[in-house]
Structure formats: C-alpha cells, structure tokens
Short mmCIF file of C-alpha atoms (C1' of nucleotides) in Angstrom, two decimals:
data_model
loop_
_atom_site.label_atom_id
_atom_site.label_comp_id
_atom_site.label_asym_id
_atom_site.label_seq_id
_atom_site.Cartn_x
_atom_site.Cartn_y
_atom_site.Cartn_z
CA MET A 730 53.52 8.39 -2.23
CA LYS A 731 50.10 8.77 -3.78
CA TYR A 732 47.33 6.19 -3.82
CA ASN A 733 46.20 5.15 -7.26
CA LEU A 734 42.45 4.97 -7.76
CA ILE A 735 40.21 3.74 -10.53
CA ILE A 736 36.61 4.83 -10.85
CA VAL A 737 33.94 2.95 -12.78
CA ASP A 738 30.49 4.35 -13.31
CA ASP A 739 28.25 4.60 -16.32
CA HIS A 740 26.69 7.80 -15.05
CA LYS A 741 28.87 10.43 -16.57
CA MET A 742 27.58 13.14 -14.31
CA PHE A 743 28.24 11.11 -11.25
CA LEU A 744 31.76 10.39 -12.40
CA ASP A 745 32.36 14.10 -12.69
CA GLY A 746 31.09 14.56 -9.16
CA LEU A 747 33.45 11.97 -7.76
CA LEU A 748 36.36 13.39 -9.68
CA SER A 749 35.68 16.89 -8.45
CA ILE A 750 35.66 15.58 -4.88
CA LEU A 751 38.82 13.52 -5.22
CA TYR A 752 40.64 16.17 -7.19
CA LEU A 753 40.92 18.26 -4.05
CA GLU A 754 42.55 15.46 -2.08
CA LYS A 755 46.19 15.50 -2.98
CA GLU A 756 47.00 11.99 -1.74
CA TYR A 757 44.72 10.38 -4.33
CA ASN A 758 45.58 9.97 -7.94
CA VAL A 759 42.75 8.87 -10.23
CA ILE A 760 44.58 6.97 -12.92
CA LEU A 761 41.55 5.81 -14.86
CA THR A 762 37.84 6.19 -15.22
CA ALA A 763 35.51 4.00 -17.23
CA LYS A 764 31.85 3.44 -18.00
CA ASN A 765 31.75 -0.30 -17.42
CA GLY A 766 33.65 -3.04 -15.66
CA LYS A 767 34.92 -4.71 -18.80
CA GLN A 768 37.24 -1.87 -19.67
CA ILE A 769 38.67 -1.94 -16.16
CA ALA A 770 39.06 -5.71 -16.06
CA LYS A 771 41.02 -5.53 -19.28
CA TYR A 772 43.16 -2.67 -18.07
CA ILE A 773 44.11 -4.43 -14.86
CA GLU A 774 44.90 -7.61 -16.73
CA ILE A 775 47.24 -5.78 -19.11
CA ASN A 776 48.90 -3.55 -16.53
CA LYS A 777 49.59 -6.16 -13.91
CA ASN A 778 52.66 -4.38 -12.64
CA GLU A 779 51.07 -1.03 -12.07
CA LYS A 780 50.25 -0.20 -8.49
CA ILE A 781 46.47 0.00 -8.19
CA ASP A 782 45.16 0.60 -4.70
CA LEU A 783 41.42 0.98 -5.00
CA VAL A 784 38.66 0.50 -7.53
CA ILE A 785 35.54 2.54 -6.85
CA THR A 786 32.58 1.18 -8.77
CA ASP A 787 28.87 1.45 -9.27
CA ILE A 788 26.80 -1.72 -9.43
CA SER A 789 24.52 -1.45 -12.44
CA MET A 790 26.58 -0.93 -15.55
CA PRO A 791 26.44 -2.20 -19.11
CA GLU A 792 28.78 -4.99 -20.26
CA LEU A 793 30.24 -5.95 -16.88
CA ASP A 794 28.46 -4.94 -13.68
CA GLY A 795 30.02 -3.97 -10.38
CA ILE A 796 29.23 -7.28 -8.72
CA SER A 797 31.07 -9.27 -11.36
CA LEU A 798 33.93 -6.77 -11.43
CA ASN A 799 34.39 -7.06 -7.68
CA LYS A 800 34.38 -10.82 -7.98
CA ILE A 801 37.07 -10.78 -10.65
CA ILE A 802 39.26 -8.35 -8.76
CA LYS A 803 38.95 -10.17 -5.47
CA LYS A 804 39.71 -13.49 -7.08
CA ASN A 805 42.76 -12.49 -9.08
CA TYR A 806 44.21 -9.31 -7.59
CA LYS A 807 44.02 -9.64 -3.86
CA ASN A 808 45.86 -6.40 -3.07
CA ILE A 809 43.43 -4.21 -4.97
CA LYS A 810 40.72 -2.87 -2.69
CA THR A 811 37.16 -2.38 -3.90
CA LEU A 812 34.57 0.16 -2.88
CA ILE A 813 31.00 0.09 -4.11
CA VAL A 814 29.22 3.40 -4.48
CA SER A 815 25.71 2.72 -5.56
CA MET A 816 22.12 3.66 -5.03
CA HIS A 817 20.95 0.12 -5.36
CA ASN A 818 20.38 -1.12 -1.89
CA ASP A 819 19.08 -4.49 -2.96
CA PRO A 820 19.77 -6.91 -0.08
CA GLU A 821 20.69 -9.74 -2.44
CA MET A 822 23.34 -7.65 -4.13
CA ILE A 823 24.77 -6.55 -0.81
CA GLU A 824 24.96 -10.15 0.41
CA ASN A 825 26.63 -11.20 -2.79
CA LEU A 826 29.24 -8.46 -2.53
CA ILE A 827 30.05 -9.19 1.09
CA LYS A 828 30.38 -12.86 0.26
CA ASN A 829 32.88 -11.89 -2.41
CA ASP A 830 34.91 -9.89 0.06
CA VAL A 831 34.16 -6.36 -1.09
CA ASP A 832 35.97 -3.79 1.05
CA GLY A 833 33.26 -1.21 1.37
CA TYR A 834 29.84 0.03 0.33
CA VAL A 835 28.59 3.59 0.42
CA PRO A 836 25.22 4.69 -0.95
CA LYS A 837 25.24 7.44 -3.52
CA ASN A 838 23.36 9.81 -1.30
CA ALA A 839 26.19 9.76 1.22
CA GLU A 840 27.98 12.93 2.14
CA LYS A 841 31.34 13.78 0.63
CA GLN A 842 32.85 13.34 4.08
CA GLU A 843 31.57 9.81 4.38
CA LEU A 844 32.95 8.85 1.01
CA LEU A 845 36.38 10.19 1.92
CA LYS A 846 36.22 8.40 5.25
CA ALA A 847 35.33 5.16 3.48
CA ILE A 848 38.24 5.49 1.06
CA LYS A 849 40.65 6.29 3.88
CA THR A 850 39.43 3.40 6.02
CA ILE A 851 39.70 0.93 3.18
CA LEU A 852 43.17 2.05 2.10
CA ASN A 853 44.09 1.57 5.73
CA GLY A 854 43.23 -2.09 5.38
CA GLU A 855 39.86 -2.06 7.10
CA LYS A 856 36.36 -2.52 5.77
CA TYR A 857 33.87 0.31 5.52
CA PHE A 858 30.10 -0.04 5.24
CA SER A 859 27.61 2.77 5.68
CA LYS A 860 25.16 2.39 8.52
CA GLN A 861 22.32 1.99 6.04
CA ILE A 862 24.12 -0.92 4.37
CA LYS A 863 25.00 -2.55 7.67
CA ASP A 864 21.36 -2.36 8.66
CA ILE A 865 20.22 -4.03 5.47
CA HIS A 866 22.85 -6.71 5.91
CA LEU A 867 21.67 -7.41 9.44
CA ASN A 868 18.03 -7.49 8.43
CA THR A 869 18.59 -9.95 5.62
CA LYS A 870 20.61 -12.15 7.94
CA LEU A 871 17.69 -12.23 10.34
CA ALA A 872 15.19 -12.72 7.54
CA LYS A 873 17.21 -15.63 6.21
CA LYS A 874 17.25 -17.26 9.60
CA ARG A 875 13.49 -16.90 9.81
CA GLU A 876 13.07 -18.30 6.34
CA GLU A 877 15.26 -21.27 7.05
CA GLU A 878 12.88 -22.22 9.81
CA ILE A 879 10.18 -22.74 7.21
CA LYS A 880 12.19 -24.42 4.54
CA LEU A 881 10.30 -26.22 1.78
CA THR A 882 11.43 -29.46 0.21
CA GLN A 883 11.92 -29.71 -3.53
CA ARG A 884 8.69 -31.63 -3.95
CA GLU A 885 6.78 -29.05 -1.96
CA ILE A 886 8.21 -26.36 -4.17
CA ASP A 887 7.12 -28.31 -7.26
CA VAL A 888 3.60 -28.50 -5.94
CA ILE A 889 3.25 -24.91 -4.74
CA THR A 890 4.64 -23.72 -8.04
CA LEU A 891 2.01 -25.56 -10.01
CA ILE A 892 -0.70 -24.42 -7.61
CA ALA A 893 0.34 -20.83 -8.21
CA LYS A 894 0.17 -21.52 -11.92
CA GLU A 895 -3.55 -22.19 -11.47
CA TYR A 896 -3.47 -25.95 -12.01
CA THR A 897 -6.02 -28.04 -10.12
CA THR A 898 -5.02 -30.85 -7.82
CA GLN A 899 -5.80 -33.49 -10.41
CA GLU A 900 -3.79 -31.71 -13.06
CA ILE A 901 -0.81 -31.38 -10.76
CA ALA A 902 -1.04 -35.08 -9.89
CA ASP A 903 -1.03 -35.94 -13.60
CA LYS A 904 1.87 -33.64 -14.28
CA LEU A 905 4.01 -35.08 -11.49
CA PHE A 906 2.81 -38.66 -11.97
CA LEU A 907 1.50 -38.79 -8.43
CA SER A 908 -1.79 -39.64 -6.83
CA LYS A 909 -4.34 -36.91 -6.33
CA HIS A 910 -4.23 -37.73 -2.64
CA THR A 911 -0.53 -37.02 -2.50
CA ILE A 912 -0.98 -33.57 -3.92
CA GLU A 913 -3.72 -32.97 -1.40
CA SER A 914 -1.33 -33.93 1.36
CA TYR A 915 1.27 -31.55 0.07
CA ARG A 916 -1.20 -28.71 -0.26
CA LYS A 917 -2.41 -29.28 3.26
CA ASN A 918 1.12 -29.40 4.65
CA LEU A 919 2.04 -26.27 2.77
CA ILE A 920 -0.92 -24.39 4.17
CA THR A 921 0.03 -25.43 7.69
CA LYS A 922 3.74 -24.91 7.22
CA LEU A 923 3.46 -21.48 5.63
CA ASN A 924 0.73 -20.39 7.99
CA VAL A 925 -1.66 -19.27 5.28
CA ARG A 926 -5.35 -19.93 4.76
CA ASN A 927 -5.86 -21.05 1.18
CA LEU A 928 -4.68 -21.00 -2.43
CA ALA A 929 -4.46 -17.23 -2.38
CA GLY A 930 -1.93 -17.42 0.44
CA LEU A 931 0.06 -20.16 -1.28
CA THR A 932 0.09 -18.17 -4.51
CA LYS A 933 1.39 -15.09 -2.75
CA TYR A 934 4.12 -17.13 -1.11
CA ALA A 935 5.13 -18.64 -4.44
CA LEU A 936 5.39 -15.16 -5.90
CA LYS A 937 7.36 -13.85 -2.94
CA MET A 938 9.79 -16.73 -3.24
CA LYS A 939 9.89 -16.20 -6.99
CA TYR A 940 8.88 -19.76 -7.75
CA ILE A 941 6.81 -18.22 -10.51
CA LYS A 942 7.16 -15.01 -12.42
CA GLN A 943 4.49 -12.38 -12.01
CA MET B 1401 21.81 37.83 -19.73
CA LYS B 1402 22.42 34.62 -17.88
CA TYR B 1403 19.86 31.93 -17.18
CA ASN B 1404 19.26 31.24 -13.52
CA LEU B 1405 19.13 27.60 -12.55
CA ILE B 1406 18.26 25.72 -9.40
CA ILE B 1407 19.39 22.15 -8.79
CA VAL B 1408 17.77 19.76 -6.35
CA ASP B 1409 19.23 16.37 -5.57
CA ASP B 1410 19.84 14.53 -2.35
CA HIS B 1411 22.89 12.80 -3.80
CA LYS B 1412 25.67 15.13 -2.86
CA MET B 1413 28.13 13.59 -5.28
CA PHE B 1414 25.73 13.86 -8.15
CA LEU B 1415 25.12 17.48 -7.35
CA ASP B 1416 28.85 18.10 -7.57
CA GLY B 1417 28.90 16.38 -10.95
CA LEU B 1418 26.13 18.56 -12.31
CA LEU B 1419 27.74 21.67 -10.93
CA SER B 1420 31.07 20.82 -12.50
CA ILE B 1421 29.35 20.39 -15.87
CA LEU B 1422 27.32 23.58 -15.66
CA TYR B 1423 30.18 25.61 -14.27
CA LEU B 1424 31.90 25.45 -17.63
CA GLU B 1425 28.86 26.85 -19.44
CA LYS B 1426 28.99 30.57 -19.02
CA GLU B 1427 25.37 31.27 -19.89
CA TYR B 1428 24.09 29.32 -16.87
CA ASN B 1429 24.11 30.61 -13.36
CA VAL B 1430 23.31 28.12 -10.64
CA ILE B 1431 21.75 30.29 -7.99
CA LEU B 1432 20.85 27.53 -5.55
CA THR B 1433 21.27 23.86 -4.81
CA ALA B 1434 19.34 21.84 -2.27
CA LYS B 1435 18.87 18.29 -1.02
CA ASN B 1436 15.10 18.20 -1.13
CA GLY B 1437 12.17 19.92 -2.74
CA LYS B 1438 10.92 21.57 0.40
CA GLN B 1439 13.85 23.95 0.63
CA ILE B 1440 13.31 24.95 -2.98
CA ALA B 1441 9.58 25.38 -2.67
CA LYS B 1442 10.16 27.70 0.26
CA TYR B 1443 12.85 29.63 -1.54
CA ILE B 1444 10.71 30.21 -4.60
CA GLU B 1445 7.78 31.29 -2.48
CA ILE B 1446 9.88 33.86 -0.63
CA ASN B 1447 11.78 35.17 -3.66
CA LYS B 1448 8.86 35.59 -5.99
CA ASN B 1449 10.46 38.45 -7.84
CA GLU B 1450 13.73 36.74 -8.62
CA LYS B 1451 14.12 35.48 -12.16
CA ILE B 1452 14.26 31.71 -12.02
CA ASP B 1453 14.42 29.97 -15.37
CA LEU B 1454 14.86 26.29 -14.67
CA VAL B 1455 14.69 23.86 -11.80
CA ILE B 1456 16.63 20.65 -12.33
CA THR B 1457 15.50 17.97 -9.92
CA ASP B 1458 15.84 14.33 -9.01
CA ILE B 1459 12.70 12.37 -8.20
CA SER B 1460 13.34 10.46 -5.01
CA MET B 1461 14.25 12.86 -2.25
CA PRO B 1462 13.40 13.17 1.43
CA GLU B 1463 10.80 15.67 2.61
CA LEU B 1464 9.45 16.73 -0.78
CA ASP B 1465 10.06 14.57 -3.84
CA GLY B 1466 10.59 15.71 -7.39
CA ILE B 1467 7.12 14.78 -8.53
CA SER B 1468 5.47 16.96 -5.92
CA LEU B 1469 7.94 19.75 -6.49
CA ASN B 1470 7.20 19.76 -10.21
CA LYS B 1471 3.50 19.85 -9.45
CA ILE B 1472 3.87 22.84 -7.15
CA ILE B 1473 6.05 24.75 -9.58
CA LYS B 1474 3.84 24.08 -12.57
CA LYS B 1475 0.75 25.09 -10.65
CA ASN B 1476 2.01 28.31 -9.16
CA TYR B 1477 4.95 29.52 -11.20
CA LYS B 1478 4.17 28.93 -14.82
CA ASN B 1479 7.28 30.57 -16.21
CA ILE B 1480 9.70 28.37 -14.31
CA LYS B 1481 10.74 25.37 -16.40
CA THR B 1482 11.38 21.98 -14.82
CA LEU B 1483 13.78 19.24 -15.85
CA ILE B 1484 13.86 15.84 -14.17
CA VAL B 1485 17.20 14.08 -13.99
CA SER B 1486 16.64 10.73 -12.40
CA MET B 1487 17.52 7.10 -12.64
CA HIS B 1488 14.03 6.04 -11.72
CA ASN B 1489 12.37 5.06 -14.93
CA ASP B 1490 9.16 3.97 -13.29
CA PRO B 1491 6.41 4.35 -15.91
CA GLU B 1492 3.88 5.60 -13.38
CA MET B 1493 6.19 8.39 -12.29
CA ILE B 1494 6.86 9.39 -15.86
CA GLU B 1495 3.14 9.49 -16.64
CA ASN B 1496 2.50 11.54 -13.56
CA LEU B 1497 5.17 14.06 -14.47
CA ILE B 1498 4.01 14.43 -18.04
CA LYS B 1499 0.47 14.91 -16.83
CA ASN B 1500 1.76 17.69 -14.63
CA ASP B 1501 3.43 19.40 -17.53
CA VAL B 1502 7.09 18.74 -16.75
CA ASP B 1503 9.38 20.24 -19.39
CA GLY B 1504 11.88 17.44 -19.68
CA TYR B 1505 13.25 14.17 -18.40
CA VAL B 1506 16.78 12.86 -18.76
CA PRO B 1507 18.03 9.66 -17.14
CA LYS B 1508 21.10 9.96 -14.93
CA ASN B 1509 23.19 7.80 -17.16
CA ALA B 1510 22.83 10.29 -19.99
CA GLU B 1511 25.85 11.92 -21.51
CA LYS B 1512 26.87 15.43 -20.55
CA GLN B 1513 26.00 16.50 -24.09
CA GLU B 1514 22.47 15.25 -23.79
CA LEU B 1515 21.93 17.04 -20.52
CA LEU B 1516 23.15 20.30 -22.00
CA LYS B 1517 20.96 19.76 -25.03
CA ALA B 1518 17.97 19.14 -22.79
CA ILE B 1519 18.60 22.32 -20.83
CA LYS B 1520 19.04 24.36 -23.99
CA THR B 1521 15.90 22.94 -25.59
CA ILE B 1522 13.81 23.59 -22.53
CA LEU B 1523 15.05 27.13 -22.02
CA ASN B 1524 14.12 27.63 -25.65
CA GLY B 1525 10.50 26.87 -24.74
CA GLU B 1526 10.32 23.31 -26.04
CA LYS B 1527 10.05 20.01 -24.24
CA TYR B 1528 12.89 17.52 -24.05
CA PHE B 1529 12.57 13.82 -23.27
CA SER B 1530 15.31 11.24 -23.72
CA LYS B 1531 14.57 8.47 -26.17
CA GLN B 1532 14.47 5.96 -23.33
CA ILE B 1533 11.80 8.00 -21.56
CA LYS B 1534 9.78 8.51 -24.73
CA ASP B 1535 9.82 4.76 -25.27
CA ILE B 1536 8.56 4.06 -21.78
CA HIS B 1537 5.87 6.67 -22.23
CA LEU B 1538 4.72 5.06 -25.46
CA ASN B 1539 4.73 1.58 -23.98
CA THR B 1540 2.66 2.55 -20.97
CA LYS B 1541 0.19 4.30 -23.22
CA LEU B 1542 -0.28 1.08 -25.17
CA ALA B 1543 -0.39 -0.99 -22.02
CA LYS B 1544 -3.05 1.27 -20.56
CA LYS B 1545 -5.18 0.90 -23.64
CA ARG B 1546 -4.94 -2.88 -23.33
CA GLU B 1547 -5.79 -2.74 -19.65
CA GLU B 1548 -8.78 -0.54 -20.20
CA GLU B 1549 -10.35 -3.29 -22.21
CA ILE B 1550 -10.61 -5.34 -19.03
CA LYS B 1551 -11.47 -2.64 -16.62
CA LEU B 1552 -12.78 -3.64 -13.20
CA THR B 1553 -15.43 -1.71 -11.33
CA GLN B 1554 -14.75 -0.43 -7.84
CA ARG B 1555 -16.83 -3.16 -6.29
CA GLU B 1556 -15.01 -5.81 -8.25
CA ILE B 1557 -11.72 -4.38 -7.05
CA ASP B 1558 -12.99 -4.49 -3.46
CA VAL B 1559 -13.86 -8.13 -3.83
CA ILE B 1560 -10.71 -9.27 -5.62
CA THR B 1561 -8.62 -7.42 -3.08
CA LEU B 1562 -10.22 -9.27 -0.19
CA ILE B 1563 -9.94 -12.57 -2.05
CA ALA B 1564 -6.23 -11.98 -2.48
CA LYS B 1565 -6.03 -11.25 1.22
CA GLU B 1566 -7.16 -14.83 1.81
CA TYR B 1567 -10.65 -14.08 3.06
CA THR B 1568 -13.37 -16.61 2.29
CA THR B 1569 -16.55 -15.70 0.47
CA GLN B 1570 -18.57 -15.53 3.67
CA GLU B 1571 -16.02 -13.30 5.35
CA ILE B 1572 -15.95 -10.94 2.38
CA ALA B 1573 -19.74 -10.77 2.40
CA ASP B 1574 -19.68 -9.86 6.08
CA LYS B 1575 -17.00 -7.25 5.55
CA LEU B 1576 -18.84 -5.55 2.70
CA PHE B 1577 -22.32 -6.04 4.19
CA LEU B 1578 -23.41 -8.01 1.15
CA SER B 1579 -24.95 -11.39 0.60
CA LYS B 1580 -22.71 -14.39 0.19
CA HIS B 1581 -24.38 -14.93 -3.17
CA THR B 1582 -23.34 -11.51 -4.35
CA ILE B 1583 -19.72 -12.19 -3.58
CA GLU B 1584 -20.01 -15.48 -5.42
CA SER B 1585 -21.36 -13.61 -8.42
CA TYR B 1586 -18.49 -11.18 -8.33
CA ARG B 1587 -15.92 -13.93 -8.02
CA LYS B 1588 -17.44 -15.76 -10.95
CA ASN B 1589 -17.49 -12.63 -13.09
CA LEU B 1590 -13.93 -11.82 -12.16
CA ILE B 1591 -12.75 -15.27 -13.16
CA THR B 1592 -14.47 -14.90 -16.52
CA LYS B 1593 -13.48 -11.30 -17.05
CA LEU B 1594 -9.83 -11.79 -16.20
CA ASN B 1595 -9.59 -15.06 -18.03
CA VAL B 1596 -8.12 -16.98 -15.10
CA ARG B 1597 -9.01 -20.33 -13.60
CA ASN B 1598 -9.26 -19.92 -9.85
CA LEU B 1599 -8.25 -18.04 -6.71
CA ALA B 1600 -4.59 -18.38 -7.60
CA GLY B 1601 -5.20 -16.50 -10.84
CA LEU B 1602 -7.24 -13.81 -9.11
CA THR B 1603 -4.54 -13.41 -6.47
CA LYS B 1604 -1.86 -12.98 -9.09
CA TYR B 1605 -3.94 -10.37 -10.87
CA ALA B 1606 -4.51 -8.48 -7.64
CA LEU B 1607 -0.78 -8.46 -7.02
CA LYS B 1608 0.00 -7.37 -10.55
CA MET B 1609 -2.46 -4.52 -10.26
CA LYS B 1610 -1.07 -3.70 -6.83
CA TYR B 1611 -4.44 -3.99 -5.15
CA ILE B 1612 -2.54 -5.66 -2.35
CA LYS B 1613 1.05 -5.42 -1.26
CA GLN B 1614 3.27 -8.48 -1.60
"C1'" DT C 782 24.03 -47.13 10.69
"C1'" DC C 783 20.07 -45.66 12.34
"C1'" DA C 784 16.93 -42.14 13.23
"C1'" DA C 785 15.03 -38.23 11.05
"C1'" DA C 786 13.23 -36.27 7.09
"C1'" DA C 787 11.17 -36.60 2.68
"C1'" DT C 788 8.05 -38.75 -0.27
"C1'" DT C 789 4.17 -41.17 -1.31
"C1'" DC C 790 -0.68 -42.79 -0.70
"C1'" DA C 791 -5.39 -43.34 1.56
"C1'" DC C 792 -9.96 -42.20 3.88
"C1'" DT C 793 -13.63 -39.14 5.88
"C1'" DG C 794 -16.42 -35.25 6.21
"C1'" DA C 795 -17.26 -30.45 6.02
"C1'" DA C 796 -16.63 -26.22 3.75
"C1'" DA C 797 -15.68 -23.57 -0.03
"C1'" DA C 798 -15.13 -22.73 -4.77
"C1'" DC C 799 -16.65 -23.14 -9.45
"C1'" DA C 800 -20.07 -23.35 -13.49
"C1'" DG C 801 -24.23 -21.92 -15.34
"C1'" DG C 802 -28.39 -20.21 -15.16
"C1'" DG C 803 -31.91 -16.59 -13.43
"C1'" DG C 804 -33.56 -11.90 -11.95
"C1'" DG C 805 -34.02 -6.84 -10.16
"C1'" DT C 806 -32.68 -1.73 -9.32
"C1'" DG C 807 -30.79 2.63 -10.42
"C1'" DT C 808 -27.70 5.77 -13.17
"C1'" DT C 809 -25.54 7.41 -17.15
"C1'" DT C 810 -25.09 8.03 -21.93
"C1'" DC C 811 -26.06 8.21 -26.67
"C1'" DG D 1192 -36.21 6.37 -24.00
"C1'" DA D 1193 -33.53 2.51 -24.89
"C1'" DA D 1194 -29.06 0.63 -24.19
"C1'" DA D 1195 -25.19 0.03 -21.41
"C1'" DC D 1196 -23.35 -0.30 -17.11
"C1'" DA D 1197 -22.74 -0.85 -12.19
"C1'" DC D 1198 -24.53 -3.00 -8.52
"C1'" DC D 1199 -27.05 -6.47 -5.96
"C1'" DC D 1200 -29.26 -11.04 -5.07
"C1'" DC D 1201 -30.74 -16.10 -5.69
"C1'" DC D 1202 -30.76 -21.35 -7.20
"C1'" DT D 1203 -28.89 -25.91 -8.60
"C1'" DG D 1204 -25.37 -28.84 -9.15
"C1'" DT D 1205 -20.54 -30.43 -9.34
"C1'" DT D 1206 -15.85 -30.04 -8.24
"C1'" DT D 1207 -12.25 -28.66 -5.37
"C1'" DT D 1208 -10.31 -27.32 -1.25
"C1'" DC D 1209 -9.41 -27.82 3.51
"C1'" DA D 1210 -8.77 -30.29 8.06
"C1'" DG D 1211 -7.63 -34.32 10.51
"C1'" DT D 1212 -5.59 -38.82 10.87
"C1'" DG D 1213 -2.74 -42.52 9.65
"C1'" DA D 1214 0.79 -45.14 7.41
"C1'" DA D 1215 4.38 -47.24 4.09
"C1'" DT D 1216 8.68 -46.55 1.57
"C1'" DT D 1217 12.82 -44.18 0.37
"C1'" DT D 1218 16.49 -40.79 1.15
"C1'" DT D 1219 19.55 -38.59 3.81
"C1'" DG D 1220 22.51 -36.83 7.18
"C1'" DA D 1221 24.86 -36.99 11.60
#
DNA sequence: TCAAAATTCACTGAAAACAGGGGGTGTTTC
DNA sequence: GAAACACCCCCTGTTTTCAGTGAATTTTGA
C-alpha cells in the first residue's frame, strides 16, 4: 500500500528536485503537484474520497499561501498530514503554523535524508521539526515571555505611536482630547517602562513593535 | 562540443531540481556541484586549464556567498560566465552583482523555460536578467537619484547615528571631541535637510538608512 | 466585589531640544 | 580665483522633554 502525496510549490525547479528525490522511494506516490494552494484546496474538496496522506507545501505562493492552505486542511481534513518545506524562517509564520497544528517543518536547505526522515515520521503519526525550526520556536517563546513583562496598555500605544510620528506633546494631547500633562505622564512612564532614554528610544520601540510603518 | 557548467547552491533539493532540468539538455555538461562558493573557488583555482563556461549560483550560502563568488570569478577568470539563481531580490544585492559584471539573474520561481533561455543567452555572450530583476534595478536607480538630492556628509551621518542611539547632545559632543554647539548646529541642519520635525524623525531616518540596527 | 490596573490630571524644576541668526577655516571644482 | 562644500563654533530666545511626586476616577479581572 503506497502513501499518496501532494506537493505544492511555486518554484518549478524546486518541485523537480523534490520529485526526483521522492521518485526513488517506492512507497510514495506523488498524485499531484501544483504551483499554489488554491489548486490543491479545490482538488481536495472535489476528491473527498481519495486517500491523501500528506501535503508537502512551501509557504510563499501566489493565490493561496502555505499558511492558509495548512489552516484549511487542518480544519476540514483532519487525516491529511501537512509538511512545510520552506526557506522562510520567519518566527511569526512558524508560530502561526504550529498553532494551526502543522505536522512538520523542514527548511529548504535540509539534506535529502532529513526530508525523507520528516516524511516518514509524519506518516507514522508523529510531528517532525528541524532543529533550526525548533530553536526559532523556543526563542520566540522566550522572547514573547520577555515582552509580556513589559506590556503596554492601549492608551500607551496610542501615545507612543503619535510620538513616533513626530507629533509634539501638545499636538498629541489635542488629537486624543487629553491634557498636555497627561501625555507628559504617559511619555514619562513609557520611558521608564521601556527602559529607554528619550524620544529616539521610544521611536525605535514603536518601529520594532510595528506601531508605525517605516 | 558540450558546455561545461558548475552549479552552486546550499539547498540540496534545489540542486537536484536544477540537475534534473539540465540533465535533459544534451548540450550541457554539469561538471561539478557544490554547497558553497569556497569549494568552487578552490576548484577553479586548481583546474585553471579546464574549460568552464558557466557557473550557476545561489546568493546566500555558508562560507562564501554568491556575491563574493561572482566577484572572484569576474576578477580572475574573465571567460567564465556567471548566472545567479536566487530568491533574494534584495535591491542592494542586485546592484552589487551588476556592478561586478554578473551575466544574468533569474529568480528561483522562474519557469524551467526561462532558466534555459537565460543559460542559452549568456553562453551566447549576452546578458540575461528576468523582468522582475530589471524592474528592481530600475527602481533602485530612480530611488538612488532621489536620495542623492538629500545626501548627508560623513559628519552628519556620525551625528544622526549617535542621536538615534539615544545619546544627548552633550554626550555626542564628548564622543566626537566637538563642541556642544557644533552638534546643535548639525542637529538643526539635519532637521531642515531631512524635512523632519524632531528626534523621532531623525531616528526614523537613521533606521531607514540603516545607520543603526533596529 | 474589591483590589489592582488603567486612565486621567497637576505641579516643580532642571535639562535638553528647537528656531534663527551669526561667523570662520580649508578643500575641491568649475 | 570665486563658488560650492564640508566642517567647525557661538549666541539668544523659546519650547519641549525629562524626572519626580502625588492624586482622583474608571475599568477590569480574579
């Protein structure tokens, strides 16, 4: 009994690479390849009765990206496993995928052996994440904990955002219909809370937290 | 007479993809593949007499990246062509490569046909750049022109950098062995020159220009 | 429900930033 | 050899920021 695989990747050359690797493994049967998630989502929807064991997908793709595809699969077709093979190691993406119950994640610079190991592990019902990915996951978990310790209130975020947009205290007060003194309090608290020295530090924080766009 | 190619990419799977594409083209002979530029640089150095027509390389690799590899090849082995196949479309990298006389650049999500066309064009003595890359190149050229109109002097960059690092005027003066008044002059000029309102604006500019790291 | 957290406002005083003006030197470039 | 540029310094004000302290009201969460 062969396992049925689907591969999604908009990099044609990469697809060929994967196929050439999997072609040599006789227990895997690649039933479909596609260049974006939409095609796959449609296919699965139409062929509900077909046995599909694993969807291997990249993250960044046109039309429907790997993150959304994983979400759809995990929500509606619980017995289909998903494996991400991507070179994007963006912590946010990884967190998102794990939250949505992805079964594995292997970076594109992984060895052939690791990819095969990941597929095997996942088809065996376990999860597989490359060391690199596990490390990133751990780091972001720690970073989040640290960040939670200095959590800003909504009002503080309002103020720091306007500060970073180069408004003066008086202007911010006018904008938020508050007293100038209040804004001064907020600014002072922010400087203490965020452990910075002045507007420059607040601005950098606002940028880091993406309260404003560069 | 076959063309001799070398492929460099640290993504094993991608390498397999490229090989499977080129394997079908009988006029190309892949004489070597490697996972970083260093191995290739060494090989070329040792086998000076071998006919090498084209080196296809990724950009981001351990040990010796594609940009450096291209530089070395173009400096020392003028008759070896270079083709970048990368998913990094960072304008700076592209500019750097073009400056160093790279022969072509194709993004990794290109079609097989485009890759083959690029190789053919290059081996024919012409340059080949994907539309996407040409667009980026054009845009950065325009952007640079715009930026040159508000060009900062080295001293101004020193000052704005320290401002963005949250130093006060006095501290900057001490650091640069200048008078406090001088720093104040610079700050004032910077605010006028960059058309911003205060430290927050200067800080954002410094970040945008990468004078400091986030 | 009650304490903690968030939000708002106020005052003082010192320090820094901001606005606008002035001037001088040396180098490079047309 | 004058103009343009980079670099450096100073003065006078005014405005804003920053630090510290204190306190009232509302919201919220356990």
